[in-house]
Tab-separated table of C-alpha atoms in Angstrom:
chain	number	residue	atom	x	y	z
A	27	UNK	CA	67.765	3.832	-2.910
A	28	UNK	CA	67.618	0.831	-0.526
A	29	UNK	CA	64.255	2.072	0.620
A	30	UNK	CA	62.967	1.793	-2.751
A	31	UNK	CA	64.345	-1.512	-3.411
A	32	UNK	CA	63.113	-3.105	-0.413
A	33	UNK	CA	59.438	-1.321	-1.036
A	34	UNK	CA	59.418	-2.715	-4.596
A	35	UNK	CA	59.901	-6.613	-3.224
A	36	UNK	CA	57.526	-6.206	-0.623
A	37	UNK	CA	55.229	-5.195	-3.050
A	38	UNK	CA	56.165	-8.143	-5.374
A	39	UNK	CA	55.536	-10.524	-2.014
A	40	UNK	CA	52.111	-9.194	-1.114
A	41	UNK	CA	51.183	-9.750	-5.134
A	42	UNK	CA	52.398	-12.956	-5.602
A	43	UNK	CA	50.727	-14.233	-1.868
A	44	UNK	CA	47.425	-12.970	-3.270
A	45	UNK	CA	47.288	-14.910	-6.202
A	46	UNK	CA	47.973	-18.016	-4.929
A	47	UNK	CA	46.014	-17.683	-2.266
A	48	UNK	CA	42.981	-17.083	-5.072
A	49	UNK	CA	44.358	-20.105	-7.085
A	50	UNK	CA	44.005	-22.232	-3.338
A	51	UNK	CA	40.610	-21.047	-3.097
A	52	UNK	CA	39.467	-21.621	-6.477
A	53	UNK	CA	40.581	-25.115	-6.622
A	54	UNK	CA	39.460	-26.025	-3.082
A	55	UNK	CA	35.724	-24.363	-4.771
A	56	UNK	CA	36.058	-27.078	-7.944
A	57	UNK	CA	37.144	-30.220	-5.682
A	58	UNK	CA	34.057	-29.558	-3.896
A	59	UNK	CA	32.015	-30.779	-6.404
A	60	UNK	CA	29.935	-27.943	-6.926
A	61	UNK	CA	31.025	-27.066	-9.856
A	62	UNK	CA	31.095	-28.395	-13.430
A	63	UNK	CA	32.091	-31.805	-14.051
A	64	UNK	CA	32.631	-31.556	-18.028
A	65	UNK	CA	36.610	-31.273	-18.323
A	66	UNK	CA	39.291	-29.136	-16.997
A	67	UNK	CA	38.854	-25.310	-16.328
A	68	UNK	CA	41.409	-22.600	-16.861
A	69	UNK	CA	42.721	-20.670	-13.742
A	70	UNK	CA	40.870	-18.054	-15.885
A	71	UNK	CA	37.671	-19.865	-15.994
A	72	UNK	CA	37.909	-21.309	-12.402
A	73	UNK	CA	38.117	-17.523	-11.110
A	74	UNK	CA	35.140	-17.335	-12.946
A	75	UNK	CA	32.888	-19.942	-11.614
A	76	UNK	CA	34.366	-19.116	-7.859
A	77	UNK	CA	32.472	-15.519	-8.535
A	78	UNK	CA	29.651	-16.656	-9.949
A	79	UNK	CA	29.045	-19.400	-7.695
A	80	UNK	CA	29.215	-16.254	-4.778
A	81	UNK	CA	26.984	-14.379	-6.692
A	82	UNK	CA	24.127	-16.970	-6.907
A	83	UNK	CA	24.953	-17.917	-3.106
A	84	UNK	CA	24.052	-13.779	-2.385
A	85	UNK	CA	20.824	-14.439	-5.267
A	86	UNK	CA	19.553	-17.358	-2.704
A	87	UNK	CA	19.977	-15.137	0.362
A	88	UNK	CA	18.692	-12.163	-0.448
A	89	UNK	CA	16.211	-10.576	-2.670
A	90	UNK	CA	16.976	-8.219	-5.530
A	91	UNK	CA	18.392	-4.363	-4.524
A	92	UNK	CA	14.934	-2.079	-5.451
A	93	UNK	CA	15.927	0.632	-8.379
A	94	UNK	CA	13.380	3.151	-8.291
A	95	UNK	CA	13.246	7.019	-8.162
A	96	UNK	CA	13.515	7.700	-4.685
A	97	UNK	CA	14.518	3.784	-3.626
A	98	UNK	CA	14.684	3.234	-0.071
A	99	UNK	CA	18.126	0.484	1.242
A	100	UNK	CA	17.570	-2.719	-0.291
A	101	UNK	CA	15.622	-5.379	2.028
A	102	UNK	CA	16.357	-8.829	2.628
A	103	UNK	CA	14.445	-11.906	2.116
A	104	UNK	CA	12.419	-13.065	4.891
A	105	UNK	CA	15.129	-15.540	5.936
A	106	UNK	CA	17.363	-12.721	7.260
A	107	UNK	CA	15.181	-9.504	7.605
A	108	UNK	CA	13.163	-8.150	10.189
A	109	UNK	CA	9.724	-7.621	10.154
A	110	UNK	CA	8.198	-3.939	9.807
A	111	UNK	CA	6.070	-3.301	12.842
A	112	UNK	CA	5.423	0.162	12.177
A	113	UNK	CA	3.525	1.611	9.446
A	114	UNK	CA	0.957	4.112	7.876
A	115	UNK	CA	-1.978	3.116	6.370
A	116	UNK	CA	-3.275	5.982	4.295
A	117	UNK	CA	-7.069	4.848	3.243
A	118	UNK	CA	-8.152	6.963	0.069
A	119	UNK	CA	-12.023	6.888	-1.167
A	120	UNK	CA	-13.328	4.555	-3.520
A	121	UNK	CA	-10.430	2.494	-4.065
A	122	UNK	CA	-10.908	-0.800	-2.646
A	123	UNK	CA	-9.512	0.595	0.509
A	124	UNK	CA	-11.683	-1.571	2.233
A	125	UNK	CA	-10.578	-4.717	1.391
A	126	UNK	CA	-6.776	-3.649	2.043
A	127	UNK	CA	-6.870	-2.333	5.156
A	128	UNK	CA	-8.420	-5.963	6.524
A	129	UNK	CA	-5.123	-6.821	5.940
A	130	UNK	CA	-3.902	-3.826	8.282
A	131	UNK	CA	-6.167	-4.333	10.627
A	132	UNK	CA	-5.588	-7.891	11.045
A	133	UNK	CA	-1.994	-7.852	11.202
A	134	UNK	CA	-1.676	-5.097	14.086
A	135	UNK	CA	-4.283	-7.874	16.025
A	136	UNK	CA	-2.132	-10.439	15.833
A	137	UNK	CA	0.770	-8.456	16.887
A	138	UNK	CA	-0.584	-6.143	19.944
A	139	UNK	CA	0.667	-3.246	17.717
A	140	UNK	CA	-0.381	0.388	19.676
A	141	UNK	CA	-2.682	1.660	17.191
A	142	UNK	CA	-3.837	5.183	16.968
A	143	UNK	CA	-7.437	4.694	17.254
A	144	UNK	CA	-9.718	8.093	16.983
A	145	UNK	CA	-11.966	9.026	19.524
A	146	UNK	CA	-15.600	8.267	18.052
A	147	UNK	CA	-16.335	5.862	14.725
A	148	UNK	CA	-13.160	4.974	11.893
A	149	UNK	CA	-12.671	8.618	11.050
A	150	UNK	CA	-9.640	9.786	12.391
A	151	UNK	CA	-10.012	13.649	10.942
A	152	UNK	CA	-11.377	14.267	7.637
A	153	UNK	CA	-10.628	16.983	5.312
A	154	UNK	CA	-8.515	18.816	8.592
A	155	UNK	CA	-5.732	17.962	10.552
A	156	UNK	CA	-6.600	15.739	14.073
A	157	UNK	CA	-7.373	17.998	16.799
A	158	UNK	CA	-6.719	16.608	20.356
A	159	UNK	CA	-10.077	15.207	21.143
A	160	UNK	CA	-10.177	13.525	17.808
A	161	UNK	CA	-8.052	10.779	18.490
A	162	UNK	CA	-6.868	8.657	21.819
A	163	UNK	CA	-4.113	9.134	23.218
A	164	UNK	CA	-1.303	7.455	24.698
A	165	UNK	CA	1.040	8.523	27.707
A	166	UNK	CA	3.983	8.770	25.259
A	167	UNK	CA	1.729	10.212	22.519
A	168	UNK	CA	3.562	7.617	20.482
A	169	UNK	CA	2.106	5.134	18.145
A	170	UNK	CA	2.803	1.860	15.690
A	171	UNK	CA	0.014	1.820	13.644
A	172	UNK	CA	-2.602	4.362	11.583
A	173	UNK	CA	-5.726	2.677	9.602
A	174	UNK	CA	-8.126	5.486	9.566
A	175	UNK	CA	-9.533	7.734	6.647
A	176	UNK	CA	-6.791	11.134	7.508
A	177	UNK	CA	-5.681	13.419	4.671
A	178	UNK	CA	-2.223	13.231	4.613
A	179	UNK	CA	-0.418	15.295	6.788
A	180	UNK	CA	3.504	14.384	7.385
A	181	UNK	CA	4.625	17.161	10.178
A	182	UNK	CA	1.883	15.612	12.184
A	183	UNK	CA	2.364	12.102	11.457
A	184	UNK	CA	5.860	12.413	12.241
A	185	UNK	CA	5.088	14.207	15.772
A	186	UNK	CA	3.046	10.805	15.998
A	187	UNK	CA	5.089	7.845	14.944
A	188	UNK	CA	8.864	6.524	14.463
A	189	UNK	CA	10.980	7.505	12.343
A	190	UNK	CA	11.624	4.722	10.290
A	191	UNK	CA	7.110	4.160	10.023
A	192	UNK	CA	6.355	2.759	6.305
A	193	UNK	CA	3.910	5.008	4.615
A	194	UNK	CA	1.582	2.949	2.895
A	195	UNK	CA	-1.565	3.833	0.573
A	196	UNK	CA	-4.126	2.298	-2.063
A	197	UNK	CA	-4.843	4.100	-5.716
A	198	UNK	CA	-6.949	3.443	-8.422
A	199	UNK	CA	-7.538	3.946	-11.574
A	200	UNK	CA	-9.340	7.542	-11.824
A	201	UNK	CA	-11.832	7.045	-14.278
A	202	UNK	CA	-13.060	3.925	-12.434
A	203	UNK	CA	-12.676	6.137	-9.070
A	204	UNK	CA	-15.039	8.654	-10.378
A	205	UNK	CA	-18.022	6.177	-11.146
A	206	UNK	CA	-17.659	4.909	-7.938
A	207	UNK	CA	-17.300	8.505	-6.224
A	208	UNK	CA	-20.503	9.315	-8.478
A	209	UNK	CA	-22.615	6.558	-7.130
A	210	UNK	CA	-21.378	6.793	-3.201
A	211	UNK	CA	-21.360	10.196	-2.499
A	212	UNK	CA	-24.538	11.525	-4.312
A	213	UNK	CA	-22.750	13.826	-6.799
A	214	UNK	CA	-25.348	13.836	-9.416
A	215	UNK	CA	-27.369	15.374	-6.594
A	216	UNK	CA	-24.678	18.028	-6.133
A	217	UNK	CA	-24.182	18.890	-10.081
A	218	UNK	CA	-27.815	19.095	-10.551
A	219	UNK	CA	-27.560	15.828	-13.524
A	220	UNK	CA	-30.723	14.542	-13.986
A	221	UNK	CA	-29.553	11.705	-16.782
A	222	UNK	CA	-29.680	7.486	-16.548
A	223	UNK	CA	-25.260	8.007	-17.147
A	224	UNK	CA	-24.538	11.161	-15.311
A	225	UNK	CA	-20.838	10.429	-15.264
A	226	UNK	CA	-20.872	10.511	-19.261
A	227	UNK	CA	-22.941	13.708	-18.934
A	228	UNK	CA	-20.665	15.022	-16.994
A	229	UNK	CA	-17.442	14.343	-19.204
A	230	UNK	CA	-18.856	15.845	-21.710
A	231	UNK	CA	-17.702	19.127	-19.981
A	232	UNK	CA	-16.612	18.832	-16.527
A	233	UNK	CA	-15.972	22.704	-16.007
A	234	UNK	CA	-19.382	23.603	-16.756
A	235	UNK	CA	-20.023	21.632	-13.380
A	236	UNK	CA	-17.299	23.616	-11.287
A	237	UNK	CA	-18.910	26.074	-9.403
A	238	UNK	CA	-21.022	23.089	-8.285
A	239	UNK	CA	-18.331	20.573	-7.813
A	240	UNK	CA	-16.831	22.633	-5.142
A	241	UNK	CA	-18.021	21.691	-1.905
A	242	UNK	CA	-16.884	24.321	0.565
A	243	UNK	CA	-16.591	22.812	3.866
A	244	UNK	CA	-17.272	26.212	5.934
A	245	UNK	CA	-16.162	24.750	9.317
A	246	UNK	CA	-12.846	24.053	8.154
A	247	UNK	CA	-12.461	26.315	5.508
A	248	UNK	CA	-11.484	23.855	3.350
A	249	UNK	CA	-12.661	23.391	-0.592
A	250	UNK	CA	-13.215	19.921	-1.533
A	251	UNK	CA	-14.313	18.403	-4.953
A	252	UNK	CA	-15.270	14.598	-5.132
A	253	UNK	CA	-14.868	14.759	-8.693
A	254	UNK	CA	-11.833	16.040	-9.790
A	255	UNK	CA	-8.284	15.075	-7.532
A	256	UNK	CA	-9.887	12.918	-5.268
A	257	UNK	CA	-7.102	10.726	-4.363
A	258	UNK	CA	-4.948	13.371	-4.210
A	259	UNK	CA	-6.782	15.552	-1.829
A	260	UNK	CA	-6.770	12.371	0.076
A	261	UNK	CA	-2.916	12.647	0.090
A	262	UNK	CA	-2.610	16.186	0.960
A	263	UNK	CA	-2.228	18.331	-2.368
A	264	UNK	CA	-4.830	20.933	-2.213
A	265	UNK	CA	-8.007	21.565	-4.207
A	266	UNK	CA	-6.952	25.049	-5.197
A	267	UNK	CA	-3.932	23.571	-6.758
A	268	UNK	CA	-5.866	21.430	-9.553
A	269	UNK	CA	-4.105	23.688	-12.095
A	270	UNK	CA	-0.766	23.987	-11.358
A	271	UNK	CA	1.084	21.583	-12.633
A	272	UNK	CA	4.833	22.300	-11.617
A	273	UNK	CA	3.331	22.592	-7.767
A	274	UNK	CA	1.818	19.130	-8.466
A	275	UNK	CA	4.903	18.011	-10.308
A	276	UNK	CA	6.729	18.473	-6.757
A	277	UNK	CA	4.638	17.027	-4.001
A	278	UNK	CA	4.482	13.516	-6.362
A	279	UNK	CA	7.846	13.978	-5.938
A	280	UNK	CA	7.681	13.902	-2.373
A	281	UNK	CA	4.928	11.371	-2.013
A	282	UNK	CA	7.675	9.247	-3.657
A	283	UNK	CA	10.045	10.129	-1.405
A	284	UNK	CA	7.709	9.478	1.900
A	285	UNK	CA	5.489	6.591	1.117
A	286	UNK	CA	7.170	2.677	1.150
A	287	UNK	CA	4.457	1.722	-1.339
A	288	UNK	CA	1.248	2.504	-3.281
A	289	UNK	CA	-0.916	-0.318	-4.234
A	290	UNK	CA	-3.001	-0.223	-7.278
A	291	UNK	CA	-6.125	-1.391	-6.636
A	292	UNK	CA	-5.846	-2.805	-10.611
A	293	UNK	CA	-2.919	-4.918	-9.667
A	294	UNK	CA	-3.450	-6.151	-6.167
A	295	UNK	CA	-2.018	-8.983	-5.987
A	296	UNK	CA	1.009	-8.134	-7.672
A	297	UNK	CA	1.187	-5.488	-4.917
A	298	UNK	CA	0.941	-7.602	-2.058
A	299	UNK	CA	3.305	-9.890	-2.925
A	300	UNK	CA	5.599	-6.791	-3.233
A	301	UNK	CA	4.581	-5.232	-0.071
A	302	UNK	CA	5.069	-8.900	1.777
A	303	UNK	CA	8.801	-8.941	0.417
A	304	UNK	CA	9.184	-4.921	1.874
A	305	UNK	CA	7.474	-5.273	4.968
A	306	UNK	CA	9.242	-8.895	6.016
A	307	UNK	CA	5.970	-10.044	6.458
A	308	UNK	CA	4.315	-13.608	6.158
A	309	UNK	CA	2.357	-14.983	3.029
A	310	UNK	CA	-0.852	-15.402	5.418
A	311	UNK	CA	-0.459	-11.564	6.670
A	312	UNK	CA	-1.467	-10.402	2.876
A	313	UNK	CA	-4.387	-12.882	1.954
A	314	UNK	CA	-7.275	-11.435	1.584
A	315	UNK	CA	-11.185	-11.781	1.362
A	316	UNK	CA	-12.089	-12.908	-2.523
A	317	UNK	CA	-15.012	-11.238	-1.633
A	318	UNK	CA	-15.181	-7.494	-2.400
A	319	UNK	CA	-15.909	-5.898	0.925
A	320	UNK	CA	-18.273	-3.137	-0.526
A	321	UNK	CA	-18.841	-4.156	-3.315
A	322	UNK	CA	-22.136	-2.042	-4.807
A	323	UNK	CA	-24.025	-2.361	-8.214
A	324	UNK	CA	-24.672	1.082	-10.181
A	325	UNK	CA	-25.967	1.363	-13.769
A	326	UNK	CA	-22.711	3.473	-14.937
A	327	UNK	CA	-20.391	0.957	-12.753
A	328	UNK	CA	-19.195	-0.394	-16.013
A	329	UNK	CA	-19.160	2.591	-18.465
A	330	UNK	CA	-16.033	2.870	-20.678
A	331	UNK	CA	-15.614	6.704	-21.881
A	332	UNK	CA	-15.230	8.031	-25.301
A	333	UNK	CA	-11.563	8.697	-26.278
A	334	UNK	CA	-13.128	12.710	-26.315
A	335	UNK	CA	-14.198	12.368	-22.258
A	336	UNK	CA	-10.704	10.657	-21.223
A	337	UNK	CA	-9.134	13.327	-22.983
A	338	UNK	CA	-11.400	15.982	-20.945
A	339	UNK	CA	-11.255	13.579	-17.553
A	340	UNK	CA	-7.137	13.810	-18.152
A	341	UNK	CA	-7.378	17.511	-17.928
A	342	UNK	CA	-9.788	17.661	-15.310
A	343	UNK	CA	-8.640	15.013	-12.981
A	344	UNK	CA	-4.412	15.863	-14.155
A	345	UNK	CA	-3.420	15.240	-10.562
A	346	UNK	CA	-4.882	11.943	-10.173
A	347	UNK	CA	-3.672	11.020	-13.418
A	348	UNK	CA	0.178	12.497	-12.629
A	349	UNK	CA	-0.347	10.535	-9.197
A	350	UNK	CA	-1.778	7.209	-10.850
A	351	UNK	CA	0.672	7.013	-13.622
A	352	UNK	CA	3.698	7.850	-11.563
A	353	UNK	CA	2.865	4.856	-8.821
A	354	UNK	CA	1.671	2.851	-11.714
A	355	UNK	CA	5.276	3.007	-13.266
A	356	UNK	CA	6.972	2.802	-10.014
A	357	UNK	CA	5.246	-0.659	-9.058
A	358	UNK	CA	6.060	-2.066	-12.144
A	359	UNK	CA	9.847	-0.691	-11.884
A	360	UNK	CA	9.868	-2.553	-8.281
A	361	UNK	CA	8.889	-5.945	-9.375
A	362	UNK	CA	11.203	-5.699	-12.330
A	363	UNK	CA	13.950	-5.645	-9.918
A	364	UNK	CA	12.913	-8.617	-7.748
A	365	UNK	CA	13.643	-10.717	-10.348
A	366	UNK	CA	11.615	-13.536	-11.728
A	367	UNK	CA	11.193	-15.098	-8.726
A	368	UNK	CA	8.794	-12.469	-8.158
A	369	UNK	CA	6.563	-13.748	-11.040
A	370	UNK	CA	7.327	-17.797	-9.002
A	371	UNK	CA	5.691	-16.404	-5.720
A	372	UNK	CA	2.857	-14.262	-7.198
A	373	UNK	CA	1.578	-17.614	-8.573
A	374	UNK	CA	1.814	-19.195	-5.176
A	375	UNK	CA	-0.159	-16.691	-3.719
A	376	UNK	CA	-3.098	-16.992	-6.326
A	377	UNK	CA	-3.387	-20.843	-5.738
A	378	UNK	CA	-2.917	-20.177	-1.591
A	379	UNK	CA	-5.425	-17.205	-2.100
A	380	UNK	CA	-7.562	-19.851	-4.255
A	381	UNK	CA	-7.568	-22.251	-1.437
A	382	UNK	CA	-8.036	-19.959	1.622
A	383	UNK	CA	-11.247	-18.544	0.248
A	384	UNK	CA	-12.973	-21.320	-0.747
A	385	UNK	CA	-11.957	-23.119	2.950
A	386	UNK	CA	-13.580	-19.651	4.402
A	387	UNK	CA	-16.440	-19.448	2.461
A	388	UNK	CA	-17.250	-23.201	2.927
A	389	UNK	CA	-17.109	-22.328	6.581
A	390	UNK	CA	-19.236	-19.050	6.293
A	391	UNK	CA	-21.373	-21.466	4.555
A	392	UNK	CA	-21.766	-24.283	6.840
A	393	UNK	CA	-21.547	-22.221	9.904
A	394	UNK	CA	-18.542	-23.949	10.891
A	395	UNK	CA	-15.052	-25.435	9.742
A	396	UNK	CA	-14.821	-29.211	8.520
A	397	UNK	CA	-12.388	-29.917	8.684
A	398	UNK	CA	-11.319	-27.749	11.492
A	399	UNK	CA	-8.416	-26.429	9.439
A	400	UNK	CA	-6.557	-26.136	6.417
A	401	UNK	CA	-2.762	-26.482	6.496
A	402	UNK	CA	-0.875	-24.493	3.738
A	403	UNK	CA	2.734	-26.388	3.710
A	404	UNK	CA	5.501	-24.666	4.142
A	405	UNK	CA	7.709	-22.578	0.624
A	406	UNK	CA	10.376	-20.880	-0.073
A	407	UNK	CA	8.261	-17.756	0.350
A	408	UNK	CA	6.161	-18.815	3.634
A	409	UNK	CA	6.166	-20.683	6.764
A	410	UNK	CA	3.817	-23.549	6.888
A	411	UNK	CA	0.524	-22.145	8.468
A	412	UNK	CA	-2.938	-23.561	9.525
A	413	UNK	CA	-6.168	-21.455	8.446
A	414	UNK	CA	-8.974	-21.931	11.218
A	415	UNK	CA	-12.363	-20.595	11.742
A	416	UNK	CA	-10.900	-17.631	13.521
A	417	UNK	CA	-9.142	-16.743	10.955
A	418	UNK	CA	-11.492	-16.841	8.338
A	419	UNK	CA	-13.964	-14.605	10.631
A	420	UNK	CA	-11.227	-11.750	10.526
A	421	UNK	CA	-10.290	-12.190	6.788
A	422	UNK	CA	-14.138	-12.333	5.821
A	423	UNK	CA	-14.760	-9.087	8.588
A	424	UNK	CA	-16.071	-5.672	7.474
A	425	UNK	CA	-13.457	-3.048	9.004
A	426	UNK	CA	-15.985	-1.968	11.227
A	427	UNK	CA	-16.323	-4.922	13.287
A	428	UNK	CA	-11.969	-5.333	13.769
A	429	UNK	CA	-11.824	-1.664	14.430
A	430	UNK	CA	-14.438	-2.627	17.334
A	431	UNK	CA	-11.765	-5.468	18.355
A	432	UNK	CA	-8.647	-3.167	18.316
A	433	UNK	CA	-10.652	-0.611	20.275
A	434	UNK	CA	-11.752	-3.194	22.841
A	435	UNK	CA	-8.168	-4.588	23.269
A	436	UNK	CA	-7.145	-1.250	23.904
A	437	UNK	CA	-9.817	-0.671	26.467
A	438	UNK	CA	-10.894	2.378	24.218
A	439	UNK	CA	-14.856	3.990	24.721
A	440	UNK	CA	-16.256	4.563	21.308
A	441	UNK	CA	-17.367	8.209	22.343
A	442	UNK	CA	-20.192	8.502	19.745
A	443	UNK	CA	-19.882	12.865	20.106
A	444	UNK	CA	-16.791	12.905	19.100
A	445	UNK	CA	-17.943	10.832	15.986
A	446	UNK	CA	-16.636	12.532	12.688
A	447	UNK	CA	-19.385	12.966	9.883
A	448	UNK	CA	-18.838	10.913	7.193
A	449	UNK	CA	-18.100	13.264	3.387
A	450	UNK	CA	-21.485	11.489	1.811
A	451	UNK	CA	-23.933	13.164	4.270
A	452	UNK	CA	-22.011	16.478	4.672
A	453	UNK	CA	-21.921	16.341	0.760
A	454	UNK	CA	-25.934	15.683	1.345
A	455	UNK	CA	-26.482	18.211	3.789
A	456	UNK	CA	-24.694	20.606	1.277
A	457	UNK	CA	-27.795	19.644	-1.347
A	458	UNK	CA	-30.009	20.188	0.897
A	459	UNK	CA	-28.695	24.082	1.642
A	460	UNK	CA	-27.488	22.797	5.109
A	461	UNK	CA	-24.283	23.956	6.665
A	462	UNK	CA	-21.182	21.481	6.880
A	463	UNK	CA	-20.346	19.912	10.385
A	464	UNK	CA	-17.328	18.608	11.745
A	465	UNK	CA	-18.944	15.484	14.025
A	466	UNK	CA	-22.323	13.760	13.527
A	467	UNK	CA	-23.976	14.771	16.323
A	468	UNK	CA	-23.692	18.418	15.609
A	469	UNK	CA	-26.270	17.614	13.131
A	470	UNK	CA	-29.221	15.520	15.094
């Protein structure tokens, strides 16, 4: 009985020494001056303002906790987080993959990142998985960086890189992806269309086209077709899967589950200024060239299909679209949860975007810098930082010319024989009645 008693007053000690040591706190919080001056406050209301005012000191510290399908840990604002130093950039065809991965590129410059650089050209290994001579390697076959056209392939690319790598990629809108595909890689050539819009031709029926639409690439027994899943080939889902819809179903799933971020080449800014806030990174790491990098002019570039052909170019191209509407609804979802600070920091980087170009292009223009620099002051989103004419000649480069640099600063040979042939002249060489080849000089 004692035992009881005595347990039952220390529990009445410990309850009352909590609450005034809350009632301390909170009145110590309102003498501070920090809180409202408009009358007295309740010991109800003053616990009240003490949380709140904790809450908005966590708001100003950190940026919002990511909800998403698959959400990786929350990551804090560039005050207190680290920078990400390794990462995965997957480049898919014709979707202004060219323009993004200057930012890439540039970034793993100005860092010395160890970047896996292939062998010959900017093709790591496409449509097959990276054989040894394909790429350069390192003595602890260990890497930070990927830039390269690869099909996806994660066993390999986690033999390759860290652990904790972000997986990055670009997608686009798959109609517009198709005209583009159309025009680059020959395909009315390949369906036999003889029309001024063979892409509207085309929808009309797509699977009258398929046994033409195939390409087989016979030295790596693999099927390709530029005009159906595309981007998803590109990611590693499988031509012979185009139909099967619970298979496709589950590797989105996955994709979801792998990849840090897809940008949407229809939304690119908003998707820098996301990827920024997950990567850690600085404002000036995600500016980029107003100037479309390959930017080509086609009569169909423009053509806006029938409700009838979107219908048909749903069911034809159902991966892409599953793939395009998932990481459509998953960006959105992501910069929902930043907050509406988000929305503060996207216009900043429009005007700082504004500014950098025309500075570079009045550069490009003049054939040199005059002033010599333009300062962007420092915000709550960036460090102040000076743009100069060298960094204008990287922003305004073709990827080319920095994959040249990060070859050079890795004492790399560009072995032209082990050059990869590029998809638009093994696509050619397939019109012609030519067989495939795996690298370009197998076919002079």
């Amino acid at each position: 009985m004692m035992n009881t008693k005595a347990l039952f007053i220390l529990i009445v000690i410990a309850i009352y020494g909590t609450a005034v040591y809350f009632h301390t706190q909170n009145n110590k919080t309102l003498r501070s001056g920090i809180g409202p001056t408009s009358g007295p406050q309740t010991s109800q209301d003053e616990g009240q303002l003490s949380e709140e005012l904790s809450l908005q000191n966590i708001v100003q510290r950190t940026q919002p906790d990511l909800k998403d399908n698959n959400t990786k840990e929350a990551e804090m604002s560039s005050k207190t987080c680290h920078p990400r130093r390794q990462f995965i950039f997957i480049k898919t065809h014709k979707t202004g993959s060219c323009t993004a991965v200057n930012i890439f590129q540039r970034y793993a410059l100005l860092h010395h990142l160890s970047v896996l650089i292939p062998t010959g050209g900017n093709l790591l290994a496409w449509p097959f998985p990276p054989a040894e001579q394909d790429y350069v390697h390192t003595p602890e076959e260990q890497y930070d960086v990927l830039l390269n056209h690869v099909v996806y392939n994660k066993p390999w690319l986690r033999s390759k890189f860290p652990a904790n790598t972000a997986y990055i990629s670009i997608i686009r809108e798959p109609s517009s992806q198709l005209r583009s595909a159309f025009n680059y890689y020959s395909l009315p050539r390949l369906l036999k269309i003889q029309s001024q819009n063979p892409v509207q031709t085309f929808l009309q029926d797509p699977w009258k086209y398929k046994h033409l639409s195939e390409a087989y690439f016979d030295f790596c027994n693999v099927t390709w077709d530029g005009t159906r899943n595309f981007m998803s080939f590109d990611l590693g889902y499988p031509t012979e899967g185009a139909e099967d819809k619970e298979r496709a179903h589950r590797y989105i799933s996955e994709l979801e589950a792998d990849f840090r971020l897809f940008l949407l080449l229809e939304h690119l800014d908003e998707s820098l200024v996301l990827l920024r806030r997950l990567m850690c990174w600085e404002v000036r790491d995600v500016l980029y060239d107003i100037v479309s990098k390959n930017n080509r002019s086609y009569p169909y570039k423009s053509y806006i299909p029938t409700a009838q052909e979107l219908t048909n170019l749903r069911r034809w191209k159902a991966v892409d679209y599953l793939l395009y509407d998932t990481f459509n609804a998953s960006l959105w979802r992501k910069i929902t949860a930043q907050g509406p600070d988000f929305y503060e920091e996207l216009r900043y980087f429009r005007e700082v975007k504004k500014r950098v170009g025309t500075f570079c292009r009045t550069c490009k223009q003049r054939r040199r810098c005059d002033p010599p620099s333009l300062t962007i002051e420092a915000s709550k989103w960036s460090r102040q930082f000076a743009v100069d004419s060298k960094y204008c000649s990287r922003i305004q480069s073709q990827e080319l010319l920095l994959g040249k640099y990060i070859r050079e600063r890795a004492s790399k040979e560009d072995r032209k024989e082990w050059t990869i042939m590029r998809v638009a002249d093994n696509v050619l060489r397939i019109v012609q009645g030519l067989p495939t080849v795996k690298y370009k000089a197998q076919a002079e």
